[in-house]
Amino acid sequence: MYKNYNMNQLILPLDVEKKLQENDIAQHIHQLVESIPEEAFAPFKQETGCPAYHPRMMLKIILCGYTQSVFSGRRIEDLVKDSVRMMWLAQGYEPSYRTINRFRVHPQMQELLRQCFVQFRCQLVEEKVIDEQAIFIDGTKIEANANKFTFKWKKSIETFHANLIQKSNDIYESLVREQIMPAIERENEEQLSIEELGQVAEQLEKVVADYTTKMEETENSTLRKELRRQRKTPKQLLKQVKDWQKRKQTYETDLTIMGPRNSYSKTDPDATFMRMKDDYMKNGQLKAGYNIQAATQNQYTLAYDIFPNPTDTKTLKPFLQTIEQQFMALPTYIVADAGYGSEANYEELIQTRERTPLIPYGMYRKEQKRAYKKNLFKTVNWLYDEETDTYTCPNGKNMRFQSI
């Protein structure tokens, strides 16, 4: 005997919410998104065209897909048609993968995600899952989806650019000195701009055109040969100046994209080349990636930011500023590992922000060992005289600190 199974029979209830278990992840996502203020969704509203899907619904199905480790737009579209959670969150709508991907790359999506983090933290505090006494900061490097051979190095670009400036200045001065072309009005005496290189190229084109006209007008083969010889130098310089103009444009664009960084990837200009933790070849290979900083408590991520710095030391100050401006007020205690331990960071936390850092410095653990404390050749173990500002070495000689 089998239980009743009939595909032609209408089954009740029709409400898919009844299929969800108590405290299902979909219900928590629903509560989180519904707690976001309506003003955060105002930029998504369109006055023209077909009525759009509600951004709350779109955000819910994307977050639900992410909780299931589904990140592809096509797979999220399939889940909306197959998953009970997705059906309930979408309330019968079935947006295509194109609609999902367009929503994800909307210019206001970053602000919407920030609102999610803010509301998520408020819920955690309200339910007393976390307190507001401390945050734990750490970073991790994530490899970018970029070709590893598309690197651009700042030092190389600056070297090539400096050589180009020197050569172009020398050529320009020689052309003016030999009266091949008149002097032009320059904005900067140190280097020729792209527009000024274009003016030099125009003058050289006129010179080359004059020689060509004279060659066509004369029938004397000896004179024509001499004119061709005289035209050779400005013609070569014209080709070189045009090449310099293109290269200078490229160098300036590269330096603008790079900003304060030392490298970037041509296929992913936001990525910076850095050493990753997973070095399978054991050769310190540089790969394009990002340094993701996260502030957590009780295993919940409360704030995040992305930095191009390979080390964590220089990311603490701007990350704290991001937390204060976009996510929440800083708690009393800031906890991090030794990678953040530096005098500048301690000064920032204690004096500027009046917070208590629970951050060890690089040598802290080593200094606690007995062998280190008994090592007489370590300066920190020498006797110090405050009045004379001198140290006494193991040989009994007084030594004054001069420089590091």
XYZ file of C-alpha atoms in Angstrom, residues 36-399:
364
model
C 16.336 48.821 5.519
C 14.798 52.319 5.206
C 12.774 53.047 2.081
C 15.082 55.976 1.244
C 17.878 53.514 0.448
C 15.809 52.084 -2.434
C 14.789 55.455 -3.898
C 17.676 55.590 -6.457
C 16.421 52.331 -8.002
C 13.027 53.802 -8.867
C 12.358 54.431 -12.575
C 9.758 56.867 -13.868
C 9.776 55.588 -17.454
C 9.533 52.231 -19.135
C 8.079 48.987 -17.870
C 7.570 48.763 -14.071
C 10.719 47.305 -12.560
C 10.993 44.497 -10.035
C 11.035 45.834 -6.489
C 14.650 46.232 -5.302
C 13.771 44.627 -1.960
C 12.752 41.447 -3.767
C 15.879 41.514 -5.951
C 18.135 42.007 -2.937
C 16.447 39.161 -1.063
C 16.938 36.579 -3.800
C 20.564 37.622 -4.336
C 21.377 37.383 -0.615
C 19.583 34.051 -0.398
C 21.584 32.747 -3.344
C 24.817 33.883 -1.719
C 23.944 32.032 1.503
C 23.696 28.857 -0.606
C 27.131 29.576 -2.198
C 25.441 30.385 -5.504
C 26.927 33.457 -7.189
C 26.147 32.964 -10.885
C 23.248 34.973 -12.290
C 22.005 31.990 -14.302
C 22.081 29.675 -11.281
C 20.231 32.236 -9.162
C 17.612 32.390 -11.930
C 17.287 28.593 -11.755
C 16.923 28.713 -7.966
C 14.079 31.235 -8.264
C 12.203 28.636 -10.319
C 13.148 25.571 -8.225
C 13.856 26.589 -4.615
C 10.977 26.987 -2.151
C 12.925 29.708 -0.345
C 13.423 31.663 -3.544
C 9.808 31.220 -4.627
C 8.614 32.680 -1.343
C 11.092 35.588 -1.394
C 10.294 36.385 -5.052
C 6.540 35.953 -4.469
C 6.012 34.254 -7.812
C 8.200 36.569 -9.916
C 10.975 35.041 -12.034
C 13.564 37.694 -12.996
C 16.035 36.644 -15.663
C 19.773 36.386 -15.093
C 20.251 39.606 -17.100
C 17.954 41.476 -14.707
C 19.776 39.988 -11.712
C 23.194 40.960 -13.063
C 22.066 44.481 -13.992
C 20.773 44.950 -10.459
C 24.054 43.742 -8.965
C 26.133 46.280 -10.896
C 23.819 49.221 -10.208
C 25.831 52.318 -9.120
C 23.880 52.493 -5.830
C 24.416 48.835 -4.958
C 27.412 49.573 -2.729
C 25.361 51.973 -0.612
C 22.609 49.367 -0.363
C 25.097 46.777 0.893
C 26.338 49.265 3.473
C 22.771 49.667 4.708
C 22.539 45.867 4.985
C 25.583 45.790 7.256
C 24.233 48.623 9.405
C 20.825 47.001 9.859
C 22.409 43.591 10.403
C 24.503 44.970 13.256
C 21.452 46.695 14.766
C 19.596 43.382 14.811
C 22.540 41.603 16.443
C 22.769 44.254 19.160
C 19.004 44.209 19.720
C 19.009 40.429 20.128
C 22.107 40.686 22.390
C 24.158 38.441 20.141
C 27.018 40.955 20.227
C 27.943 43.858 22.490
C 29.453 47.242 21.670
C 32.620 46.891 23.719
C 35.105 45.694 21.085
C 35.678 44.872 17.441
C 38.206 42.443 16.000
C 39.991 43.563 12.838
C 41.813 41.326 10.397
C 42.612 41.255 6.710
C 42.932 38.678 3.984
C 44.251 38.811 0.442
C 41.958 37.737 -2.357
C 43.346 36.987 -5.797
C 41.758 39.010 -8.585
C 40.356 37.445 -11.728
C 43.131 38.953 -13.843
C 45.876 37.624 -16.071
C 49.112 37.357 -14.084
C 51.151 38.659 -17.041
C 49.261 41.971 -17.345
C 51.336 43.826 -14.762
C 52.350 47.479 -14.885
C 55.116 48.625 -12.520
C 55.333 52.201 -11.283
C 59.139 52.269 -11.094
C 59.496 51.110 -14.693
C 56.957 53.647 -15.935
C 58.641 56.488 -14.032
C 62.051 55.464 -15.424
C 60.791 55.273 -19.011
C 58.900 58.549 -18.589
C 61.991 60.324 -17.248
C 64.069 59.053 -20.189
C 61.395 60.220 -22.626
C 61.332 63.693 -21.032
C 65.119 63.982 -21.233
C 65.304 62.837 -24.863
C 62.405 65.029 -25.994
C 63.938 68.095 -24.314
C 67.301 67.426 -25.964
C 65.743 66.986 -29.410
C 63.606 70.106 -29.040
C 66.574 72.234 -27.976
C 68.698 70.941 -30.862
C 65.913 71.657 -33.379
C 65.573 75.222 -32.109
C 69.334 75.711 -31.944
C 69.836 74.497 -35.523
C 66.855 76.655 -36.634
C 65.026 73.682 -38.070
C 61.908 74.891 -36.241
C 61.015 78.061 -34.267
C 60.684 78.001 -30.486
C 57.191 77.330 -29.122
C 55.550 78.759 -26.025
C 55.944 76.152 -23.272
C 53.827 75.656 -20.160
C 56.622 73.920 -18.264
C 60.335 74.299 -18.908
C 61.080 70.903 -17.362
C 59.157 68.816 -19.885
C 57.161 69.031 -23.085
C 53.461 68.298 -22.725
C 51.532 66.043 -25.099
C 50.118 69.090 -26.908
C 53.589 70.632 -27.226
C 54.960 67.397 -28.674
C 52.118 67.613 -31.179
C 53.241 71.141 -32.107
C 56.811 69.895 -32.606
C 55.477 67.117 -34.848
C 53.486 69.668 -36.903
C 56.592 71.814 -37.416
C 58.609 68.769 -38.485
C 55.845 67.753 -40.903
C 56.090 71.185 -42.520
C 59.868 70.836 -42.832
C 59.550 67.372 -44.376
C 56.821 68.630 -46.730
C 59.052 71.534 -47.858
C 61.897 69.154 -48.688
C 59.493 66.862 -50.551
C 58.112 69.788 -52.599
C 61.613 70.939 -53.534
C 62.543 67.419 -54.589
C 59.497 67.207 -56.854
C 60.175 70.592 -58.423
C 63.841 70.017 -59.311
C 65.088 67.847 -62.171
C 68.709 67.865 -61.028
C 69.454 64.377 -59.706
C 72.403 65.578 -57.636
C 70.327 68.282 -55.964
C 67.460 65.843 -55.448
C 69.842 63.406 -53.792
C 71.143 66.160 -51.499
C 67.595 67.227 -50.585
C 66.703 63.619 -49.803
C 69.743 63.388 -47.528
C 68.749 66.613 -45.744
C 65.161 65.382 -45.366
C 66.253 62.131 -43.721
C 66.986 63.614 -40.258
C 63.722 65.592 -39.774
C 61.760 62.646 -41.170
C 63.301 60.296 -38.607
C 62.736 62.841 -35.846
C 59.092 63.206 -36.914
C 58.536 59.480 -36.516
C 60.264 59.549 -33.132
C 58.296 62.543 -31.830
C 54.986 60.927 -32.807
C 56.049 57.776 -30.978
C 56.982 59.873 -27.905
C 53.590 61.555 -28.011
C 51.782 58.202 -27.863
C 54.091 56.822 -25.180
C 53.776 59.932 -23.018
C 49.991 59.646 -23.195
C 50.280 55.989 -22.148
C 52.656 56.750 -19.263
C 50.491 59.552 -17.890
C 47.384 57.369 -18.128
C 49.179 54.534 -16.328
C 50.350 56.828 -13.533
C 46.838 58.262 -13.158
C 45.306 54.784 -12.873
C 48.032 53.671 -10.476
C 47.744 56.626 -8.088
C 49.670 55.928 -4.870
C 50.048 52.233 -5.733
C 53.222 50.667 -7.124
C 51.524 48.403 -9.675
C 48.242 47.477 -11.329
C 46.824 44.943 -13.757
C 45.854 45.917 -17.293
C 42.842 43.579 -17.286
C 41.756 44.640 -13.768
C 43.031 48.181 -13.090
C 41.721 48.136 -9.502
C 43.887 45.126 -8.580
C 47.412 45.511 -7.186
C 50.192 42.938 -7.452
C 51.081 41.435 -4.076
C 52.338 38.210 -2.528
C 49.591 35.782 -1.594
C 49.482 33.314 1.288
C 48.973 30.418 -1.108
C 52.337 30.346 -2.869
C 52.270 26.957 -4.571
C 55.560 27.453 -6.426
C 57.344 28.707 -3.265
C 59.038 31.490 -5.224
C 57.285 34.571 -3.849
C 55.347 35.120 -7.061
C 53.349 38.345 -7.243
C 49.690 38.101 -8.225
C 46.991 40.680 -8.812
C 44.710 40.898 -5.808
C 43.013 42.920 -3.099
C 43.534 43.288 0.640
C 40.101 42.855 2.256
C 39.773 44.301 5.760
C 36.913 43.130 7.977
C 35.757 44.154 11.447
C 34.025 41.317 13.278
C 32.604 40.328 16.639
C 31.407 36.918 17.746
C 32.108 35.663 14.188
C 29.770 38.238 12.588
C 31.181 40.687 10.036
C 30.132 44.228 10.954
C 32.175 46.344 8.516
C 34.511 45.901 5.573
C 36.699 47.795 3.139
C 39.068 47.044 0.265
C 42.663 48.309 0.071
C 45.533 48.055 -2.413
C 48.154 47.848 0.366
C 49.832 44.416 0.607
C 50.435 44.819 4.368
C 47.859 45.447 7.087
C 49.853 48.113 8.951
C 48.891 50.995 6.664
C 45.246 49.969 6.361
C 44.219 50.484 10.004
C 43.849 54.287 9.955
C 41.711 54.522 6.788
C 39.701 51.455 7.830
C 38.816 52.996 11.204
C 37.750 56.143 9.372
C 35.537 54.071 7.059
C 33.946 52.303 10.033
C 33.120 55.600 11.747
C 31.794 57.334 8.641
C 29.793 54.503 7.077
C 29.009 51.761 9.597
C 29.104 52.581 13.313
C 30.847 54.392 16.156
C 34.107 52.844 17.276
C 33.862 50.724 20.446
C 36.185 51.037 23.433
C 38.560 48.220 22.477
C 40.191 47.657 19.083
C 41.604 44.129 18.788
C 43.981 43.055 16.018
C 47.053 40.897 15.453
C 50.714 41.931 15.334
C 50.442 42.873 11.668
C 48.759 46.111 12.767
C 51.237 46.894 15.542
C 53.107 50.127 14.808
C 53.851 53.339 16.656
C 51.706 55.351 14.239
C 48.699 53.062 14.791
C 49.083 53.137 18.587
C 49.244 56.930 18.495
C 46.169 57.090 16.247
C 44.099 54.898 18.570
C 45.230 56.229 21.949
C 45.762 59.938 21.352
C 43.573 60.791 18.357
C 40.593 58.446 18.791
C 40.923 57.797 22.557
C 40.420 54.052 22.204
C 42.222 51.142 23.846
C 44.265 49.066 21.375
C 44.688 45.378 22.154
C 47.316 44.978 19.453
C 50.712 43.348 20.059
C 53.742 44.624 18.178
C 55.943 42.406 16.053
C 58.509 41.461 18.730
C 56.054 41.146 21.630
C 55.898 37.342 21.851
C 59.638 36.959 21.396
C 60.361 39.493 24.132
C 58.314 37.454 26.613
C 60.596 34.427 26.293
C 63.141 33.735 29.017
C 66.044 33.388 26.592
C 65.380 36.842 25.168
C 65.190 38.469 28.608
C 68.488 36.883 29.669
C 70.339 37.795 26.474
C 72.867 40.446 27.584
C 73.562 41.473 23.996
C 70.047 42.909 23.582
C 69.956 46.662 24.178
C 66.601 46.463 25.971
C 68.261 44.326 28.681
C 70.999 46.886 29.410
C 70.933 49.201 32.403
C 69.576 52.625 31.428
C 70.442 55.912 33.184
C 67.750 58.561 32.681
C 69.919 61.445 33.911
C 72.740 60.894 31.425
C 70.536 59.196 28.788
C 73.058 56.358 28.432
C 73.067 52.567 28.444
C 75.619 50.409 30.240
C 76.813 47.473 28.121
C 77.931 44.067 29.566
C 81.547 45.350 29.563
C 80.584 48.212 31.860
C 80.963 50.958 29.246
C 78.445 53.787 28.906
C 76.857 54.130 25.469
